[in-house]
Amino acid sequence: MTKRLLRVRSYAKINLALEVLASRQDGYHELRTLFQSIDLHDDIRLRLVPGGRIKLRCEHPQVPANETNLAWRAARELLTWAGRKEGVEIAITKRIPVAGGLGGGSSNAATVLTTLDRALRLGLGAAGLLPLARQLGADVPFFLHGGTCLGLARGDEVYPLARQLRTQVVVVDPQRPVSTAAVFRRFDAALTPRENSRSIFYFGSSDLEGDAGFRALFNELEDAALEEAPDLGEAVRRIRGVLSEAGARHMALSGSGSTYFGLFADSRRAHKAVAALRALGFRALRCRTLTRDEYRRGVQRG
Ligand code: C5P
């Protein structure tokens, strides 16, 4: 057993596109989504300890430092599944906005799974960890892969794409947490079930590399999220105005919000957008997409 302190990065995601086709028998929704890793990350430190206890520390006021935290549950599930007697101490330094549609909690959970898999030499890998990840949450399996991926079913059936996107990203956090379950409930009121995606093929098609592939993308939860948080509407209108003025090639709400993002072909335009958004009082960050390989290496760089 290693008593070494393990330092890892837990990266955020954005949804380049998100379509909701229908509600499912299991209470979830049938999704088609494009997940994309970005280099905004939390830091996680893990230490295996004797005695079977799991301890979690996180200074962020909105993050529970107990057994309701998804990272805590990930550690418990994996240690139990593997029949191991060790415990683990987990310390999380939060940078990813909480309940903002960037998958922070899901990323922390998946990162704990992959790190413990390596530290305990369980040899499970992404395929072996998938059942545990699915049980923890619909977004968790994506973080076993990272990069640019297609998400089907509840979003938990994940396919890494051949085309890994490299672009600048501006993320705007309106600091207004939104409940994912509440946004889906609102969306249901206007849902006409359908069989297939309207837009996502276009992105996958190599004929449409470049900005044409982005043009068809949208997030179908956006209207429901803005109804759920009406005070966000005006903020989003202003954010879209700035991103568009600065030359964004694509912009959308991430997941069920409230984080909004814009994609930029070059860092000069992205800088300009960040400066303009900050001048208006928004919390804006410039980051970039990570390919699947960059994601894998980055997690372990800690
Ligand atoms: O799986 P997770 O706990 O992250 O999902 C949070 C909530 O989002 C679920 O309880 C459900 O209400 C909603 N959801 C959904 N369909 C999905 C994913 C999430 O309805 N495919």
Coordinates of N, CA, C and O in Angstrom, one line a residue, residues 59-193:
E59 N -12.6 23.5 1.4 CA -12.8 24.8 2.0 C -14.1 25.5 1.5 O -14.6 26.4 2.1
H60 N -14.5 25.1 0.3 CA -15.6 25.8 -0.4 C -16.9 25.7 0.4 O -17.3 24.6 0.7
P61 N -17.6 26.8 0.7 CA -18.8 26.8 1.6 C -19.9 26.0 1.0 O -20.8 25.5 1.7
Q62 N -20.0 25.8 -0.4 CA -21.1 25.1 -0.9 C -20.8 23.6 -1.2 O -21.7 22.9 -1.8
V63 N -19.6 23.2 -0.8 CA -19.3 21.8 -1.1 C -19.3 21.0 0.2 O -18.6 21.3 1.2
P64 N -20.2 20.0 0.4 CA -20.2 19.2 1.6 C -19.0 18.4 1.8 O -18.5 17.7 0.8
A65 N -18.4 18.4 3.0 CA -17.2 17.7 3.3 C -17.5 16.4 4.0 O -17.0 16.1 5.0
N66 N -18.5 15.7 3.5 CA -19.0 14.5 4.2 C -19.4 13.4 3.2 O -19.1 13.5 2.0
E67 N -20.1 12.4 3.7 CA -20.4 11.2 2.8 C -21.5 11.5 1.7 O -21.7 10.7 0.9
T68 N -22.0 12.8 1.7 CA -22.9 13.1 0.6 C -22.1 13.6 -0.6 O -22.6 13.8 -1.7
N69 N -20.8 13.9 -0.4 CA -20.0 14.4 -1.5 C -19.7 13.2 -2.5 O -19.4 12.1 -2.1
L70 N -19.9 13.5 -3.8 CA -19.7 12.5 -4.8 C -18.3 11.9 -4.8 O -18.1 10.7 -5.1
A71 N -17.3 12.6 -4.4 CA -15.9 12.1 -4.4 C -15.8 11.2 -3.2 O -15.1 10.1 -3.3
W72 N -16.4 11.5 -2.1 CA -16.4 10.6 -0.9 C -17.0 9.3 -1.3 O -16.5 8.2 -1.1
R73 N -18.2 9.4 -2.0 CA -18.9 8.1 -2.4 C -18.2 7.3 -3.4 O -18.2 6.1 -3.3
A74 N -17.4 8.0 -4.3 CA -16.6 7.3 -5.3 C -15.6 6.4 -4.6 O -15.4 5.3 -4.9
A75 N -14.9 7.0 -3.6 CA -13.9 6.3 -2.8 C -14.5 5.1 -2.1 O -13.9 4.0 -2.1
R76 N -15.6 5.3 -1.4 CA -16.3 4.3 -0.7 C -16.6 3.1 -1.6 O -16.4 1.9 -1.3
E77 N -17.3 3.5 -2.8 CA -17.8 2.4 -3.7 C -16.6 1.6 -4.2 O -16.6 0.4 -4.3
L78 N -15.5 2.3 -4.6 CA -14.4 1.6 -5.1 C -13.7 0.6 -4.1 O -13.4 -0.5 -4.4
L79 N -13.4 1.2 -2.9 CA -12.8 0.4 -1.9 C -13.6 -0.8 -1.5 O -13.1 -1.9 -1.3
T80 N -14.9 -0.6 -1.4 CA -15.8 -1.8 -1.1 C -15.8 -2.8 -2.2 O -15.7 -4.0 -2.0
W81 N -16.0 -2.3 -3.4 CA -16.0 -3.2 -4.6 C -14.7 -4.0 -4.7 O -14.8 -5.2 -4.9
A82 N -13.6 -3.4 -4.3 CA -12.3 -4.1 -4.4 C -12.0 -4.9 -3.2 O -11.0 -5.6 -3.1
G83 N -12.9 -4.8 -2.2 CA -12.7 -5.5 -0.9 C -11.4 -5.1 -0.2 O -10.7 -5.9 0.4
R84 N -11.1 -3.8 -0.3 CA -9.9 -3.3 0.4 C -10.1 -2.7 1.8 O -11.2 -2.2 2.0
K85 N -9.1 -2.9 2.6 CA -9.3 -2.5 4.0 C -8.8 -1.1 4.3 O -9.1 -0.5 5.3
E86 N -8.1 -0.5 3.3 CA -7.6 0.9 3.5 C -8.7 1.9 3.6 O -9.8 1.7 3.1
G87 N -8.3 3.0 4.1 CA -9.1 4.2 4.0 C -8.4 5.2 3.1 O -7.3 5.0 2.6
V88 N -9.1 6.4 3.0 CA -8.4 7.4 2.1 C -8.7 8.8 2.6 O -9.9 9.1 3.1
E89 N -7.7 9.7 2.6 CA -8.0 11.1 2.9 C -8.0 11.9 1.6 O -7.1 11.7 0.8
I90 N -9.0 12.7 1.4 CA -9.2 13.4 0.2 C -9.2 14.9 0.5 O -10.0 15.3 1.4
A91 N -8.4 15.7 -0.2 CA -8.5 17.2 0.0 C -8.8 17.8 -1.3 O -8.0 17.5 -2.3
I92 N -9.8 18.6 -1.4 CA -10.2 19.2 -2.7 C -10.1 20.7 -2.7 O -10.6 21.3 -1.8
T93 N -9.3 21.3 -3.6 CA -9.2 22.7 -3.7 C -10.1 23.1 -4.9 O -9.8 22.7 -6.1
K94 N -11.2 23.8 -4.7 CA -12.2 24.1 -5.7 C -11.9 25.3 -6.5 O -11.6 26.4 -6.0
R95 N -11.9 25.1 -7.8 CA -11.9 26.3 -8.7 C -13.0 26.3 -9.7 O -13.4 27.3 -10.2
I96 N -13.5 25.1 -10.0 CA -14.7 24.9 -10.9 C -15.9 25.4 -10.2 O -16.2 25.0 -9.1
P97 N -16.7 26.4 -10.8 CA -17.9 26.8 -10.2 C -18.8 25.7 -9.8 O -18.9 24.7 -10.5
V98 N -19.4 25.8 -8.6 CA -20.3 24.7 -8.1 C -21.7 24.9 -8.6 O -22.2 26.0 -8.7
A99 N -22.3 23.7 -9.0 CA -23.6 23.7 -9.6 C -23.7 24.7 -10.8 O -24.7 25.4 -10.9
G100 N -22.7 24.7 -11.6 CA -22.7 25.6 -12.7 C -22.8 25.0 -14.1 O -22.6 25.7 -15.1
G101 N -23.0 23.7 -14.1 CA -23.1 23.0 -15.4 C -21.7 22.6 -16.0 O -21.6 22.2 -17.2
L102 N -20.7 22.7 -15.2 CA -19.3 22.3 -15.6 C -18.9 21.0 -15.1 O -17.7 20.6 -15.3
G103 N -19.8 20.3 -14.4 CA -19.5 18.9 -14.0 C -18.4 18.7 -12.9 O -17.8 17.7 -12.8
G104 N -18.2 19.8 -12.1 CA -17.2 19.7 -11.1 C -17.3 18.5 -10.2 O -16.3 17.8 -10.0
G105 N -18.4 18.3 -9.6 CA -18.6 17.2 -8.7 C -18.4 15.8 -9.3 O -17.8 14.9 -8.8
S106 N -18.9 15.7 -10.6 CA -18.8 14.4 -11.3 C -17.3 14.2 -11.7 O -16.8 13.1 -11.6
S107 N -16.6 15.3 -12.0 CA -15.2 15.2 -12.4 C -14.4 14.7 -11.1 O -13.5 13.8 -11.2
N108 N -14.7 15.3 -10.0 CA -14.0 14.9 -8.8 C -14.2 13.4 -8.5 O -13.2 12.7 -8.2
A109 N -15.4 13.0 -8.7 CA -15.7 11.5 -8.4 C -14.9 10.6 -9.4 O -14.3 9.7 -8.9
A110 N -15.0 11.0 -10.7 CA -14.3 10.1 -11.6 C -12.8 10.1 -11.4 O -12.1 9.1 -11.6
T111 N -12.3 11.3 -11.0 CA -10.8 11.4 -10.8 C -10.4 10.6 -9.6 O -9.3 10.0 -9.6
V112 N -11.2 10.6 -8.6 CA -10.9 9.7 -7.4 C -10.9 8.2 -7.8 O -10.0 7.5 -7.5
L113 N -11.9 7.8 -8.7 CA -11.9 6.4 -9.2 C -10.7 6.1 -9.9 O -10.0 5.1 -9.7
T114 N -10.3 6.9 -10.9 CA -9.1 6.6 -11.7 C -7.8 6.6 -10.9 O -6.9 5.8 -11.1
T115 N -7.7 7.5 -10.0 CA -6.5 7.6 -9.2 C -6.4 6.4 -8.2 O -5.3 5.9 -8.1
L116 N -7.5 6.1 -7.6 CA -7.4 4.9 -6.7 C -7.2 3.6 -7.5 O -6.5 2.7 -7.0
D117 N -7.8 3.5 -8.7 CA -7.5 2.4 -9.5 C -6.0 2.2 -9.8 O -5.5 1.1 -9.7
R118 N -5.4 3.3 -10.1 CA -3.9 3.2 -10.3 C -3.1 3.0 -9.0 O -2.3 2.1 -9.0
A119 N -3.5 3.7 -7.9 CA -2.7 3.6 -6.7 C -2.8 2.2 -6.1 O -1.8 1.7 -5.5
L120 N -4.0 1.6 -6.2 CA -4.1 0.2 -5.6 C -3.8 -0.9 -6.6 O -4.0 -2.0 -6.4
R121 N -3.4 -0.4 -7.8 CA -3.1 -1.4 -8.9 C -4.2 -2.4 -9.2 O -4.0 -3.6 -9.3
L122 N -5.4 -1.8 -9.3 CA -6.6 -2.7 -9.5 C -6.7 -3.1 -11.0 O -7.4 -4.1 -11.4
G123 N -6.1 -2.2 -11.9 CA -6.1 -2.5 -13.3 C -7.5 -2.5 -14.0 O -7.7 -3.2 -15.0
L124 N -8.4 -1.7 -13.4 CA -9.8 -1.7 -14.0 C -9.9 -0.9 -15.3 O -10.6 -1.2 -16.2
G125 N -9.2 0.3 -15.3 CA -9.3 1.2 -16.5 C -10.7 1.7 -16.6 O -11.6 1.4 -15.8
A126 N -10.9 2.5 -17.7 CA -12.2 3.1 -18.0 C -13.3 2.1 -18.1 O -14.4 2.3 -17.5
A127 N -13.1 1.0 -18.8 CA -14.1 0.0 -19.0 C -14.5 -0.6 -17.7 O -15.7 -0.8 -17.4
G128 N -13.5 -1.0 -16.8 CA -13.8 -1.6 -15.6 C -14.5 -0.7 -14.5 O -15.2 -1.1 -13.7
L129 N -14.2 0.6 -14.7 CA -14.7 1.6 -13.7 C -16.1 2.1 -14.1 O -16.8 2.7 -13.3
L130 N -16.5 1.8 -15.4 CA -17.8 2.3 -15.9 C -19.0 2.0 -15.0 O -19.8 2.9 -14.7
P131 N -19.2 0.8 -14.6 CA -20.4 0.5 -13.8 C -20.5 1.4 -12.5 O -21.5 1.9 -12.1
L132 N -19.3 1.5 -11.8 CA -19.3 2.4 -10.6 C -19.6 3.8 -11.0 O -20.3 4.5 -10.3
A133 N -19.0 4.3 -12.1 CA -19.1 5.7 -12.5 C -20.6 6.0 -12.8 O -21.1 7.0 -12.3
R134 N -21.2 5.1 -13.5 CA -22.6 5.3 -13.9 C -23.5 5.4 -12.7 O -24.5 6.1 -12.7
Q135 N -23.2 4.5 -11.7 CA -24.0 4.5 -10.5 C -23.9 5.9 -9.7 O -24.9 6.3 -9.1
L136 N -22.8 6.5 -9.8 CA -22.6 7.8 -9.1 C -23.3 8.9 -9.8 O -23.7 9.9 -9.1
G137 N -23.4 8.9 -11.1 CA -24.1 10.0 -11.7 C -23.9 10.0 -13.2 O -23.0 9.4 -13.8
A138 N -24.9 10.6 -14.0 CA -24.9 10.5 -15.4 C -23.7 11.1 -16.1 O -23.3 10.7 -17.2
D139 N -23.1 12.1 -15.5 CA -22.0 12.8 -16.1 C -20.6 12.2 -15.7 O -19.6 12.5 -16.3
V140 N -20.6 11.3 -14.8 CA -19.3 10.8 -14.3 C -18.6 9.9 -15.3 O -17.4 10.1 -15.5
P141 N -19.2 9.1 -16.1 CA -18.5 8.3 -17.1 C -17.7 9.1 -18.1 O -16.5 8.7 -18.5
F142 N -18.2 10.3 -18.5 CA -17.4 11.1 -19.4 C -16.0 11.4 -18.9 O -15.0 11.3 -19.6
F143 N -15.9 11.6 -17.6 CA -14.6 12.0 -17.0 C -13.6 10.8 -16.9 O -12.5 11.0 -16.5
L144 N -14.1 9.6 -17.2 CA -13.1 8.5 -17.3 C -12.3 8.6 -18.6 O -11.3 8.0 -18.8
H145 N -12.8 9.4 -19.6 CA -12.2 9.5 -20.9 C -11.6 10.9 -21.1 O -10.5 11.1 -21.4
G146 N -12.5 12.0 -21.1 CA -12.1 13.3 -21.3 C -11.9 13.6 -22.8 O -12.1 12.7 -23.6
G147 N -11.5 14.9 -23.1 CA -11.4 15.3 -24.5 C -12.7 15.6 -25.1 O -13.6 16.2 -24.5
T148 N -12.9 15.3 -26.4 CA -14.1 15.6 -27.1 C -14.9 14.2 -27.3 O -14.3 13.3 -27.9
C149 N -16.0 14.1 -26.7 CA -16.8 12.9 -26.7 C -18.2 13.1 -27.0 O -18.8 14.1 -26.7
L150 N -18.8 12.1 -27.7 CA -20.3 12.0 -27.8 C -20.9 11.3 -26.6 O -20.4 10.3 -26.2
G151 N -22.0 11.9 -26.1 CA -22.7 11.2 -25.0 C -24.1 10.8 -25.4 O -24.8 11.7 -25.9
L152 N -24.4 9.6 -25.2 CA -25.8 9.1 -25.5 C -26.5 8.6 -24.3 O -25.9 8.6 -23.2
A153 N -27.7 8.1 -24.5 CA -28.5 7.6 -23.3 C -28.7 8.6 -22.3 O -29.1 9.7 -22.6
R154 N -28.3 8.4 -21.0 CA -28.5 9.4 -20.0 C -27.3 10.4 -20.0 O -27.2 11.3 -19.2
G155 N -26.5 10.3 -21.1 CA -25.2 11.0 -21.1 C -24.1 10.2 -20.6 O -22.9 10.6 -20.6
D156 N -24.4 8.9 -20.2 CA -23.5 8.0 -19.5 C -22.9 7.0 -20.5 O -22.1 6.1 -20.1
E157 N -23.4 7.0 -21.8 CA -22.8 6.1 -22.8 C -21.9 7.0 -23.6 O -22.4 7.9 -24.4
V158 N -20.6 6.8 -23.5 CA -19.6 7.9 -24.0 C -18.7 7.3 -25.0 O -18.1 6.3 -24.9
Y159 N -18.6 8.1 -26.1 CA -17.8 7.7 -27.3 C -16.8 8.8 -27.6 O -17.2 9.8 -28.1
P160 N -15.5 8.6 -27.3 CA -14.5 9.6 -27.7 C -14.5 9.7 -29.3 O -14.6 8.8 -30.0
L161 N -14.5 11.0 -29.7 CA -14.5 11.2 -31.2 C -13.2 11.3 -31.8 O -12.2 11.7 -31.1
A162 N -13.1 11.0 -33.1 CA -11.8 11.1 -33.8 C -11.4 12.5 -33.8 O -10.2 12.8 -33.7
R163 N -12.3 13.4 -34.0 CA -12.0 14.8 -34.1 C -11.9 15.4 -32.7 O -13.0 15.6 -32.0
Q164 N -10.8 15.7 -32.2 CA -10.6 16.3 -30.9 C -10.4 17.8 -31.0 O -9.4 18.2 -31.7
L165 N -11.3 18.5 -30.4 CA -11.3 20.0 -30.7 C -10.2 20.7 -30.0 O -10.0 20.5 -28.8
R166 N -9.5 21.6 -30.7 CA -8.5 22.5 -30.1 C -9.0 23.9 -30.3 O -9.0 24.4 -31.5
T167 N -9.4 24.6 -29.3 CA -9.8 26.0 -29.5 C -9.8 26.7 -28.1 O -9.7 26.1 -27.1
Q168 N -9.8 28.0 -28.2 CA -9.8 28.9 -27.0 C -11.3 28.9 -26.5 O -12.2 28.9 -27.3
V169 N -11.4 29.0 -25.1 CA -12.7 29.0 -24.5 C -12.8 30.2 -23.5 O -11.8 30.4 -22.8
V170 N -13.9 30.9 -23.5 CA -14.2 31.9 -22.5 C -15.4 31.4 -21.7 O -16.4 31.1 -22.3
V171 N -15.2 31.2 -20.4 CA -16.2 30.7 -19.5 C -16.7 31.9 -18.6 O -15.9 32.6 -18.0
V172 N -18.0 32.1 -18.6 CA -18.6 33.1 -17.7 C -19.4 32.5 -16.7 O -20.4 31.8 -17.0
D173 N -19.1 32.8 -15.4 CA -19.8 32.2 -14.3 C -20.7 33.3 -13.7 O -20.2 34.2 -13.0
P174 N -22.0 33.2 -13.9 CA -22.9 34.2 -13.3 C -23.1 34.1 -11.8 O -23.9 34.8 -11.2
Q175 N -22.4 33.1 -11.2 CA -22.5 32.8 -9.8 C -24.0 32.7 -9.3 O -24.4 33.3 -8.4
R176 N -24.7 31.9 -10.1 CA -26.1 31.6 -9.8 C -26.3 30.1 -9.9 O -26.6 29.7 -11.0
P177 N -26.1 29.3 -8.9 CA -26.3 27.9 -9.0 C -27.7 27.5 -9.5 O -28.7 28.2 -9.1
V178 N -27.9 26.6 -10.4 CA -29.2 26.1 -10.9 C -29.3 24.6 -10.7 O -28.3 23.9 -10.9
S179 N -30.5 24.2 -10.2 CA -30.7 22.7 -10.0 C -31.0 22.0 -11.3 O -31.9 22.3 -12.0
T180 N -30.1 21.0 -11.6 CA -30.3 20.3 -12.9 C -31.7 19.6 -12.9 O -32.4 19.6 -13.9
A181 N -32.1 19.0 -11.8 CA -33.3 18.3 -11.8 C -34.5 19.2 -12.0 O -35.4 18.9 -12.8
A182 N -34.4 20.4 -11.5 CA -35.5 21.4 -11.7 C -35.6 21.9 -13.1 O -36.6 22.1 -13.7
V183 N -34.4 22.0 -13.8 CA -34.4 22.5 -15.2 C -35.0 21.4 -16.1 O -35.8 21.6 -16.9
F184 N -34.7 20.1 -15.8 CA -35.3 19.0 -16.6 C -36.8 18.9 -16.3 O -37.5 18.7 -17.3
R185 N -37.2 19.2 -15.1 CA -38.7 19.1 -14.8 C -39.4 20.2 -15.7 O -40.4 20.0 -16.3
R186 N -38.8 21.4 -15.7 CA -39.4 22.5 -16.5 C -39.4 22.2 -18.0 O -40.3 22.4 -18.7
F187 N -38.3 21.6 -18.4 CA -38.2 21.2 -19.8 C -39.3 20.2 -20.2 O -39.8 20.3 -21.3
D188 N -39.7 19.3 -19.3 CA -40.7 18.3 -19.6 C -42.0 18.9 -20.1 O -42.7 18.3 -20.9
A189 N -42.3 20.0 -19.5 CA -43.6 20.7 -19.9 C -43.8 20.9 -21.4 O -44.9 20.9 -21.9
A190 N -42.6 21.1 -22.0 CA -42.7 21.5 -23.5 C -42.1 20.4 -24.4 O -41.9 20.6 -25.5
L191 N -41.9 19.2 -23.8 CA -41.1 18.2 -24.5 C -42.0 17.4 -25.5 O -43.0 16.8 -25.1
T192 N -41.7 17.4 -26.8 CA -42.3 16.5 -27.7 C -41.2 15.5 -28.1 O -40.2 15.8 -28.7
P193 N -41.5 14.2 -27.6 CA -40.4 13.2 -27.8 C -40.1 13.0 -29.3 O -40.9 13.1 -30.2

